[in-house]
PDB file of C-alpha atoms in Angstrom:
ATOM      1  CA  MET A   1       0.036   0.015  -0.020  1.00 48.00           C
ATOM      2  CA  GLU A   2       1.967   2.900  -1.220  1.00 56.00           C
ATOM      3  CA  GLY A   3       1.077   6.182   0.314  1.00 54.00           C
ATOM      4  CA  GLY A   4      -1.692   4.518   2.322  1.00 57.00           C
ATOM      5  CA  LEU A   5      -1.995   3.469   5.958  1.00 74.00           C
ATOM      6  CA  ASN A   6      -0.233   0.210   6.595  1.00 83.00           C
ATOM      7  CA  LEU A   7      -1.313  -0.975  10.103  1.00 82.00           C
ATOM      8  CA  ILE A   8       1.048  -3.948  10.192  1.00 85.00           C
ATOM      9  CA  GLU A   9       4.054  -1.621   9.566  1.00 85.00           C
ATOM     10  CA  MET A  10       2.782   0.847  12.105  1.00 82.00           C
ATOM     11  CA  TRP A  11       2.309  -1.913  14.681  1.00 83.00           C
ATOM     12  CA  ASN A  12       5.917  -3.091  14.074  1.00 84.00           C
ATOM     13  CA  GLN A  13       7.269   0.409  14.702  1.00 82.00           C
ATOM     14  CA  MET A  14       5.407   0.829  17.951  1.00 82.00           C
ATOM     15  CA  GLY A  15       7.178   0.651  21.201  1.00 85.00           C
ATOM     16  CA  ILE A  16       6.103  -1.565  24.106  1.00 89.00           C
ATOM     17  CA  VAL A  17       4.216   1.216  25.899  1.00 88.00           C
ATOM     18  CA  ALA A  18       2.411   2.207  22.698  1.00 87.00           C
ATOM     19  CA  LYS A  19       1.460  -1.433  22.050  1.00 89.00           C
ATOM     20  CA  ALA A  20       0.131  -1.715  25.634  1.00 91.00           C
ATOM     21  CA  VAL A  21      -1.950   1.447  25.283  1.00 91.00           C
ATOM     22  CA  ALA A  22      -3.312   0.246  21.912  1.00 90.00           C
ATOM     23  CA  PHE A  23      -4.201  -3.148  23.376  1.00 93.00           C
ATOM     24  CA  VAL A  24      -5.932  -1.572  26.340  1.00 94.00           C
ATOM     25  CA  LEU A  25      -7.946   0.738  24.095  1.00 93.00           C
ATOM     26  CA  PHE A  26      -8.815  -2.071  21.751  1.00 93.00           C
ATOM     27  CA  PHE A  27      -9.945  -4.237  24.673  1.00 95.00           C
ATOM     28  CA  MET A  28     -12.015  -1.428  26.156  1.00 95.00           C
ATOM     29  CA  SER A  29     -13.739  -0.738  22.881  1.00 94.00           C
ATOM     30  CA  PHE A  30     -14.698  -4.356  22.273  1.00 95.00           C
ATOM     31  CA  TRP A  31     -15.880  -4.762  25.873  1.00 95.00           C
ATOM     32  CA  SER A  32     -18.146  -1.616  25.600  1.00 94.00           C
ATOM     33  CA  VAL A  33     -19.497  -2.801  22.248  1.00 94.00           C
ATOM     34  CA  GLY A  34     -20.224  -6.230  23.670  1.00 94.00           C
ATOM     35  CA  VAL A  35     -21.970  -4.752  26.708  1.00 93.00           C
ATOM     36  CA  ALA A  36     -24.003  -2.383  24.521  1.00 91.00           C
ATOM     37  CA  VAL A  37     -25.149  -5.115  22.143  1.00 93.00           C
ATOM     38  CA  GLU A  38     -26.066  -7.507  25.027  1.00 93.00           C
ATOM     39  CA  ARG A  39     -28.096  -4.697  26.791  1.00 91.00           C
ATOM     40  CA  ILE A  40     -29.903  -3.742  23.567  1.00 92.00           C
ATOM     41  CA  TYR A  41     -30.773  -7.404  22.978  1.00 93.00           C
ATOM     42  CA  THR A  42     -32.013  -7.820  26.580  1.00 91.00           C
ATOM     43  CA  PHE A  43     -34.117  -4.622  26.419  1.00 91.00           C
ATOM     44  CA  ILE A  44     -35.760  -5.640  23.147  1.00 94.00           C
ATOM     45  CA  GLN A  45     -36.467  -9.110  24.387  1.00 92.00           C
ATOM     46  CA  ALA A  46     -37.875  -7.715  27.678  1.00 91.00           C
ATOM     47  CA  ARG A  47     -40.130  -5.266  25.894  1.00 93.00           C
ATOM     48  CA  ASN A  48     -41.479  -7.784  23.380  1.00 93.00           C
ATOM     49  CA  GLN A  49     -42.064 -10.567  25.945  1.00 92.00           C
ATOM     50  CA  SER A  50     -43.768  -8.129  28.337  1.00 91.00           C
ATOM     51  CA  LYS A  51     -46.125  -6.929  25.545  1.00 92.00           C
ATOM     52  CA  GLN A  52     -47.085 -10.625  24.937  1.00 92.00           C
ATOM     53  CA  TYR A  53     -47.230 -11.482  28.626  1.00 91.00           C
ATOM     54  CA  ALA A  54     -49.522  -8.617  29.860  1.00 90.00           C
ATOM     55  CA  PRO A  55     -52.773  -9.639  28.031  1.00 92.00           C
ATOM     56  CA  GLN A  56     -52.292 -13.318  28.769  1.00 90.00           C
ATOM     57  CA  VAL A  57     -51.801 -12.925  32.480  1.00 89.00           C
ATOM     58  CA  ALA A  58     -54.587 -10.361  32.677  1.00 90.00           C
ATOM     59  CA  LYS A  59     -56.975 -12.919  31.117  1.00 91.00           C
ATOM     60  CA  HIS A  60     -55.998 -15.629  33.715  1.00 87.00           C
ATOM     61  CA  LEU A  61     -56.408 -13.080  36.573  1.00 86.00           C
ATOM     62  CA  LYS A  62     -59.764 -11.900  35.285  1.00 88.00           C
ATOM     63  CA  ASP A  63     -61.008 -15.430  35.154  1.00 87.00           C
ATOM     64  CA  GLY A  64     -59.658 -16.064  38.705  1.00 84.00           C
ATOM     65  CA  ARG A  65     -57.131 -18.668  37.651  1.00 85.00           C
ATOM     66  CA  LEU A  66     -54.192 -17.823  39.997  1.00 84.00           C
ATOM     67  CA  LYS A  67     -52.230 -21.034  39.402  1.00 87.00           C
ATOM     68  CA  ASP A  68     -52.439 -20.551  35.619  1.00 88.00           C
ATOM     69  CA  ALA A  69     -51.158 -16.984  35.965  1.00 88.00           C
ATOM     70  CA  ILE A  70     -48.211 -18.164  38.192  1.00 88.00           C
ATOM     71  CA  ALA A  71     -47.442 -20.892  35.710  1.00 89.00           C
ATOM     72  CA  LEU A  72     -47.550 -18.433  32.816  1.00 88.00           C
ATOM     73  CA  SER A  73     -45.255 -16.047  34.731  1.00 87.00           C
ATOM     74  CA  GLN A  74     -42.697 -18.826  35.307  1.00 88.00           C
ATOM     75  CA  SER A  75     -42.811 -19.887  31.624  1.00 86.00           C
ATOM     76  CA  LYS A  76     -39.516 -19.951  29.715  1.00 88.00           C
ATOM     77  CA  ASN A  77     -41.285 -17.888  27.051  1.00 87.00           C
ATOM     78  CA  PHE A  78     -41.121 -14.872  29.354  1.00 88.00           C
ATOM     79  CA  LYS A  79     -37.671 -15.269  30.923  1.00 87.00           C
ATOM     80  CA  TYR A  80     -36.561 -11.780  29.842  1.00 88.00           C
ATOM     81  CA  SER A  81     -39.810 -10.077  30.711  1.00 89.00           C
ATOM     82  CA  HIS A  82     -39.391  -7.644  33.572  1.00 89.00           C
ATOM     83  CA  LEU A  83     -43.122  -7.505  33.946  1.00 90.00           C
ATOM     84  CA  ALA A  84     -43.459 -11.218  34.404  1.00 91.00           C
ATOM     85  CA  LYS A  85     -40.792 -11.294  37.137  1.00 91.00           C
ATOM     86  CA  VAL A  86     -42.567  -8.534  39.099  1.00 91.00           C
ATOM     87  CA  VAL A  87     -45.993  -9.915  38.729  1.00 91.00           C
ATOM     88  CA  LEU A  88     -44.833 -13.368  39.606  1.00 90.00           C
ATOM     89  CA  ALA A  89     -43.400 -12.107  42.909  1.00 90.00           C
ATOM     90  CA  GLY A  90     -46.774 -10.491  43.780  1.00 90.00           C
ATOM     91  CA  LEU A  91     -48.807 -13.574  42.748  1.00 88.00           C
ATOM     92  CA  GLN A  92     -46.521 -15.993  44.627  1.00 89.00           C
ATOM     93  CA  GLU A  93     -46.737 -13.832  47.831  1.00 88.00           C
ATOM     94  CA  TYR A  94     -50.487 -13.647  47.469  1.00 86.00           C
ATOM     95  CA  GLN A  95     -50.762 -17.442  46.978  1.00 85.00           C
ATOM     96  CA  PHE A  96     -48.472 -18.020  49.951  1.00 86.00           C
ATOM     97  CA  GLN A  97     -50.525 -15.798  52.248  1.00 82.00           C
ATOM     98  CA  GLN A  98     -53.727 -17.495  51.136  1.00 79.00           C
ATOM     99  CA  GLU A  99     -52.406 -21.009  51.652  1.00 79.00           C
ATOM    100  CA  SER A 100     -50.566 -20.364  54.928  1.00 76.00           C
ATOM    101  CA  GLY A 101     -53.583 -19.045  56.782  1.00 67.00           C
ATOM    102  CA  GLY A 102     -53.607 -15.549  55.286  1.00 54.00           C
ATOM    103  CA  GLY A 103     -57.108 -15.285  56.734  1.00 57.00           C
ATOM    104  CA  SER A 104     -55.433 -14.023  59.906  1.00 67.00           C
ATOM    105  CA  LEU A 105     -54.330 -10.915  57.922  1.00 70.00           C
ATOM    106  CA  ASN A 106     -56.944  -8.284  57.169  1.00 78.00           C
ATOM    107  CA  ARG A 107     -57.224  -7.173  53.499  1.00 77.00           C
ATOM    108  CA  ASP A 108     -55.074  -4.036  53.961  1.00 81.00           C
ATOM    109  CA  ASP A 109     -52.262  -6.035  55.535  1.00 82.00           C
ATOM    110  CA  LEU A 110     -52.452  -8.642  52.801  1.00 82.00           C
ATOM    111  CA  LEU A 111     -52.203  -5.939  50.145  1.00 84.00           C
ATOM    112  CA  ASP A 112     -49.312  -4.296  52.002  1.00 88.00           C
ATOM    113  CA  THR A 113     -47.418  -7.663  52.139  1.00 87.00           C
ATOM    114  CA  VAL A 114     -48.018  -8.204  48.399  1.00 88.00           C
ATOM    115  CA  ARG A 115     -47.016  -4.630  47.654  1.00 91.00           C
ATOM    116  CA  ARG A 116     -43.683  -5.044  49.520  1.00 92.00           C
ATOM    117  CA  SER A 117     -42.988  -8.236  47.581  1.00 90.00           C
ATOM    118  CA  ILE A 118     -43.638  -6.401  44.309  1.00 91.00           C
ATOM    119  CA  GLN A 119     -41.334  -3.597  45.393  1.00 92.00           C
ATOM    120  CA  ARG A 120     -38.513  -6.008  46.227  1.00 92.00           C
ATOM    121  CA  ALA A 121     -38.956  -7.763  42.839  1.00 91.00           C
ATOM    122  CA  SER A 122     -38.995  -4.366  41.067  1.00 91.00           C
ATOM    123  CA  ALA A 123     -35.682  -3.415  42.722  1.00 91.00           C
ATOM    124  CA  LEU A 124     -34.094  -6.716  41.771  1.00 90.00           C
ATOM    125  CA  THR A 125     -35.399  -6.538  38.227  1.00 89.00           C
ATOM    126  CA  SER A 126     -34.136  -2.946  37.897  1.00 88.00           C
ATOM    127  CA  ASN A 127     -30.711  -4.070  38.974  1.00 88.00           C
ATOM    128  CA  ASP A 128     -30.751  -6.837  36.424  1.00 86.00           C
ATOM    129  CA  LEU A 129     -31.638  -4.355  33.691  1.00 84.00           C
ATOM    130  CA  LYS A 130     -28.809  -2.033  34.761  1.00 87.00           C
ATOM    131  CA  LYS A 131     -26.189  -4.813  34.690  1.00 88.00           C
ATOM    132  CA  GLY A 132     -23.120  -3.713  32.745  1.00 87.00           C
ATOM    133  CA  VAL A 133     -23.977  -0.034  32.709  1.00 89.00           C
ATOM    134  CA  SER A 134     -21.390   0.804  35.359  1.00 90.00           C
ATOM    135  CA  THR A 135     -18.792  -0.941  33.178  1.00 91.00           C
ATOM    136  CA  LEU A 136     -19.692   1.362  30.288  1.00 90.00           C
ATOM    137  CA  ALA A 137     -19.456   4.368  32.592  1.00 92.00           C
ATOM    138  CA  THR A 138     -16.016   3.265  33.816  1.00 93.00           C
ATOM    139  CA  ILE A 139     -14.756   2.685  30.274  1.00 93.00           C
ATOM    140  CA  GLY A 140     -16.207   5.975  29.068  1.00 92.00           C
ATOM    141  CA  SER A 141     -14.478   7.934  31.816  1.00 94.00           C
ATOM    142  CA  THR A 142     -11.094   6.240  31.632  1.00 93.00           C
ATOM    143  CA  ALA A 143     -10.624   5.649  27.893  1.00 93.00           C
ATOM    144  CA  PRO A 144      -9.818   9.269  27.097  1.00 93.00           C
ATOM    145  CA  PHE A 145      -7.020   9.241  29.743  1.00 94.00           C
ATOM    146  CA  VAL A 146      -5.555   6.010  28.393  1.00 92.00           C
ATOM    147  CA  GLY A 147      -5.506   7.644  24.925  1.00 91.00           C
ATOM    148  CA  LEU A 148      -3.904  10.726  26.366  1.00 92.00           C
ATOM    149  CA  LEU A 149      -1.206   8.541  27.958  1.00 90.00           C
ATOM    150  CA  GLY A 150      -0.492   7.079  24.542  1.00 88.00           C
ATOM    151  CA  THR A 151      -0.279  10.545  23.013  1.00 88.00           C
ATOM    152  CA  VAL A 152       2.088  11.832  25.732  1.00 89.00           C
ATOM    153  CA  VAL A 153       4.333   8.778  25.339  1.00 86.00           C
ATOM    154  CA  GLY A 154       4.316   9.264  21.598  1.00 82.00           C
ATOM    155  CA  VAL A 155       5.257  12.939  21.891  1.00 85.00           C
ATOM    156  CA  ILE A 156       8.062  12.106  24.374  1.00 85.00           C
ATOM    157  CA  ASN A 157       9.455   9.463  21.983  1.00 79.00           C
ATOM    158  CA  ALA A 158       9.275  11.793  19.022  1.00 74.00           C
TER     159      ALA A 158
END
């Protein structure tokens, strides 16, 4: 490649520090692309599965079929659905209270117990959806400084 950019020749002329900086930047960029692609896939799956899940579970609950609604929520078809995870927690807590003598709780206490269960599940699901975002933030804040280190080392060598 005459007059063009020859990456192999440039790599061979780089010093050990420059190669280390290039490797770190290359690794950081691939890691961030990987996290971004995985998060996009997860969000799309969660949205699509939740859209399919909502009317199905609503039909079961409207007909009073609690066990069918729980079985649907646990289905592998909705493993990415954030809505299914949260609703499942509430339904399981409600079923547990009913089966374990929930009659001792008045209606407000029962609803409060189920509400707390749903809040816990919401927090856990929110953390699942945020997985990897802190890595992107770390890479985004440190990558410019790694690049600056490479520039400074290059200027010193020049």
